[in-house]
CSV table of C-alpha atoms in Angstrom, one decimal:
chain,number,residue,atom,x,y,z
A,1,MET,CA,144.3,-24.8,122.1
A,2,SER,CA,141.7,-22.6,123.6
A,3,ARG,CA,140.4,-23.0,127.1
A,4,VAL,CA,136.7,-23.0,127.7
A,5,ARG,CA,135.7,-21.1,130.8
A,6,LEU,CA,133.1,-22.9,132.7
A,7,VAL,CA,131.8,-20.0,134.9
A,8,PRO,CA,130.6,-17.7,132.0
A,9,ILE,CA,129.0,-20.7,130.2
A,10,VAL,CA,127.0,-21.6,133.3
A,11,LEU,CA,126.0,-18.0,133.9
A,12,ILE,CA,124.8,-17.6,130.3
A,13,ALA,CA,122.9,-20.9,130.5
A,14,ILE,CA,121.2,-19.8,133.8
A,15,LEU,CA,120.4,-16.3,132.3
A,16,ALA,CA,118.9,-17.9,129.2
A,17,LEU,CA,116.8,-20.3,131.2
A,18,ALA,CA,115.6,-17.5,133.4
A,19,MET,CA,114.6,-15.4,130.4
A,20,LEU,CA,112.7,-18.4,128.8
A,21,PHE,CA,110.9,-19.1,132.1
A,22,GLY,CA,110.0,-15.5,132.5
A,23,GLY,CA,108.8,-15.3,128.9
A,24,TRP,CA,106.6,-18.4,129.4
A,25,GLN,CA,105.2,-17.0,132.6
A,26,ALA,CA,104.3,-13.7,130.9
A,27,TYR,CA,102.8,-15.4,128.0
A,28,GLN,CA,100.7,-17.7,130.2
A,29,HIS,CA,99.6,-14.8,132.4
A,30,PHE,CA,98.7,-12.2,129.7
A,31,ASN,CA,97.6,-14.4,126.7
A,32,LEU,CA,96.1,-17.4,128.5
A,33,LEU,CA,95.0,-16.7,132.1
A,34,ASN,CA,93.8,-13.1,132.0
A,35,PRO,CA,91.6,-13.6,128.9
A,36,LEU,CA,90.2,-16.8,130.5
A,37,LYS,CA,89.5,-15.0,133.7
A,38,LYS,CA,87.8,-12.2,131.8
A,39,ASN,CA,85.7,-14.6,129.8
A,40,LEU,CA,84.6,-16.6,132.8
A,41,GLN,CA,83.6,-13.4,134.7
A,42,SER,CA,81.3,-12.5,131.8
A,43,VAL,CA,79.4,-15.8,132.3
A,44,GLN,CA,76.1,-15.0,133.9
A,45,GLY,CA,76.1,-15.9,137.6
A,46,VAL,CA,79.9,-15.9,138.0
A,47,GLN,CA,81.0,-13.6,140.8
A,48,THR,CA,84.7,-14.4,141.2
A,49,VAL,CA,87.3,-16.5,139.4
A,50,ASN,CA,90.5,-17.9,140.8
A,51,ILE,CA,92.9,-19.8,138.5
A,52,ALA,CA,95.8,-21.8,140.0
A,53,THR,CA,98.3,-23.3,137.5
A,54,GLY,CA,99.9,-26.5,138.4
A,55,SER,CA,99.5,-30.1,137.8
A,56,PRO,CA,96.5,-30.2,137.3
A,57,ASP,CA,95.4,-26.6,136.7
A,58,GLU,CA,92.6,-25.6,139.0
A,59,VAL,CA,89.8,-23.1,138.4
A,60,THR,CA,87.6,-22.1,141.3
A,61,ILE,CA,84.4,-20.2,140.5
A,62,HIS,CA,82.2,-18.5,143.1
A,63,LEU,CA,78.6,-18.4,141.8
A,64,GLY,CA,75.8,-16.1,142.8
A,65,PRO,CA,72.3,-17.0,143.8
A,66,PHE,CA,69.8,-18.8,141.5
A,67,ASN,CA,68.4,-15.6,139.9
A,68,LYS,CA,72.0,-14.6,138.8
A,69,LEU,CA,72.6,-17.9,137.0
A,70,GLU,CA,72.0,-18.3,133.3
A,71,ASN,CA,68.2,-18.8,133.2
A,72,GLY,CA,68.4,-19.6,136.9
A,73,ASP,CA,69.9,-23.0,135.9
A,74,LEU,CA,73.2,-24.4,137.2
A,75,GLN,CA,73.5,-26.8,134.3
A,76,GLN,CA,73.6,-24.1,131.7
A,77,THR,CA,76.0,-22.0,133.7
A,78,TYR,CA,78.3,-25.0,134.4
A,79,HIS,CA,78.3,-25.8,130.6
A,80,ALA,CA,79.3,-22.3,129.7
A,81,ILE,CA,82.1,-22.3,132.4
A,82,ALA,CA,83.3,-25.8,131.4
A,83,ASN,CA,83.4,-24.9,127.7
A,84,GLU,CA,85.4,-21.8,128.3
A,85,VAL,CA,87.9,-23.6,130.5
A,86,SER,CA,88.4,-26.5,128.1
A,87,THR,CA,88.8,-24.2,125.2
A,88,ARG,CA,91.6,-22.2,126.9
A,89,LEU,CA,93.2,-24.8,129.1
A,90,GLY,CA,92.2,-28.1,127.5
A,91,SER,CA,91.0,-31.2,129.4
A,92,GLY,CA,92.3,-32.3,132.8
A,93,VAL,CA,91.5,-29.1,134.5
A,94,LYS,CA,90.0,-29.3,138.0
A,95,LEU,CA,86.9,-27.2,138.1
A,96,ASN,CA,85.6,-26.2,141.6
A,97,LEU,CA,82.3,-24.3,142.3
A,98,SER,CA,81.8,-22.4,145.5
A,99,ASP,CA,78.6,-20.8,146.8
A,100,ASP,CA,77.1,-19.2,149.9
A,101,HIS,CA,75.7,-22.4,151.5
A,102,GLY,CA,75.8,-21.7,155.2
A,103,ALA,CA,76.2,-24.4,157.8
A,104,GLN,CA,72.5,-25.2,158.1
A,105,LEU,CA,72.0,-25.8,154.4
A,106,THR,CA,75.1,-27.8,154.2
A,107,GLN,CA,74.0,-30.0,157.1
A,108,VAL,CA,70.6,-30.6,155.6
A,109,TYR,CA,72.1,-31.4,152.2
A,110,GLU,CA,74.7,-33.9,153.6
A,111,GLY,CA,72.2,-35.5,156.0
A,112,ASP,CA,69.0,-35.6,154.0
A,113,TYR,CA,69.5,-34.9,150.3
A,114,TYR,CA,72.8,-36.5,149.4
A,115,PRO,CA,71.9,-40.0,150.5
A,116,ILE,CA,68.8,-39.8,148.2
A,117,LEU,CA,70.9,-38.5,145.4
A,118,ALA,CA,73.6,-41.2,145.8
A,119,GLN,CA,71.0,-44.0,146.1
A,120,GLY,CA,69.1,-42.7,143.0
A,121,LYS,CA,72.4,-42.5,141.0
A,122,ASP,CA,73.5,-46.0,142.1
A,123,LYS,CA,70.2,-47.6,141.3
A,124,GLY,CA,69.4,-45.6,138.2
A,125,ASN,CA,66.1,-44.4,139.7
A,126,TYR,CA,66.5,-40.8,138.5
A,127,THR,CA,62.8,-39.8,138.4
A,128,ASP,CA,62.2,-41.2,141.9
A,129,MET,CA,65.4,-39.4,143.2
A,130,ILE,CA,64.2,-36.1,141.8
A,131,SER,CA,60.7,-36.5,143.1
A,132,GLN,CA,61.9,-37.5,146.6
A,133,VAL,CA,64.3,-34.5,146.8
A,134,SER,CA,61.6,-32.1,145.5
A,135,SER,CA,59.1,-33.5,148.0
A,136,LEU,CA,61.5,-33.3,151.0
A,137,ALA,CA,62.6,-29.8,149.9
A,138,LYS,CA,59.0,-28.6,149.8
A,139,LYS,CA,58.4,-29.9,153.4
A,140,GLN,CA,61.5,-28.2,154.6
A,141,GLY,CA,60.8,-24.9,152.9
A,142,ILE,CA,63.9,-25.2,150.6
A,143,GLN,CA,63.9,-24.3,147.0
A,144,ALA,CA,65.4,-27.2,145.1
A,145,ARG,CA,66.2,-27.9,141.4
A,146,ILE,CA,67.8,-31.1,140.1
A,147,THR,CA,68.8,-31.4,136.5
A,148,MET,CA,70.8,-34.0,134.6
A,149,ASP,CA,72.8,-34.5,131.5
A,150,GLU,CA,74.9,-37.5,130.2
A,151,GLN,CA,77.7,-36.7,132.6
A,152,TYR,CA,76.5,-35.0,135.7
A,153,ILE,CA,73.6,-34.4,138.2
A,154,TYR,CA,73.3,-30.7,139.0
A,155,VAL,CA,71.9,-29.9,142.4
A,156,GLN,CA,70.6,-26.4,143.4
A,157,LEU,CA,69.3,-25.7,146.9
A,158,ALA,CA,68.3,-22.4,148.4
A,159,LYS,CA,66.9,-21.3,151.7
A,160,GLY,CA,66.7,-17.6,152.7
A,161,SER,CA,69.9,-15.9,151.7
A,162,HIS,CA,71.9,-19.1,151.4
A,163,TYR,CA,72.3,-21.3,148.4
A,164,LEU,CA,74.2,-24.5,147.6
A,165,TYR,CA,75.4,-25.9,144.3
A,166,ASP,CA,76.7,-29.4,143.7
A,167,VAL,CA,77.7,-31.1,140.5
A,168,ILE,CA,77.8,-34.9,140.9
A,169,PRO,CA,79.4,-37.0,138.2
A,170,TYR,CA,77.8,-40.3,137.3
A,171,SER,CA,80.0,-43.3,138.4
A,172,THR,CA,82.1,-44.6,135.7
A,173,HIS,CA,82.8,-48.3,136.2
A,174,GLN,CA,86.1,-49.1,134.6
A,175,GLY,CA,86.0,-52.8,133.6
A,176,GLY,CA,87.9,-55.3,135.6
A,177,ALA,CA,87.2,-58.8,136.9
A,178,ALA,CA,84.8,-59.6,139.7
A,179,SER,CA,85.1,-62.6,141.9
């Protein structure tokens, strides 16, 4: 009868797992994340890209001012970014946009514009929502652009050297009983 030595078997198993894990990390870094980062940085308007793997994966994109975006439009730029991310990483990736909004523009957005946008979205009054935001922005000397597609409302605000972007999903009501 032969005796099986436990210590060498455990060491070999640990070494094999370490090599597999290291190989997976190298593959992910060189064949998945680096090409994605390079492709995202080539999208017009993208200044920096940060990719954090995890559960879920998270991609943070810092965008430049309006004139740097694809045709000056957040919606087109967002679609280019989202398509690239979903092609490389699949669905379920958290996509964050960052901008140079400044405290004053953030305060005006949260206090004046977001309530109009939320009410318009909830009531389905999209044309009124857009005209109210445009009118208010004109009075406040803010450049505003609101666009929409079947999934999101895209908000672009700029004043001076500061600019703010927001992508607001439409509410999706998931069935259920009401009493």
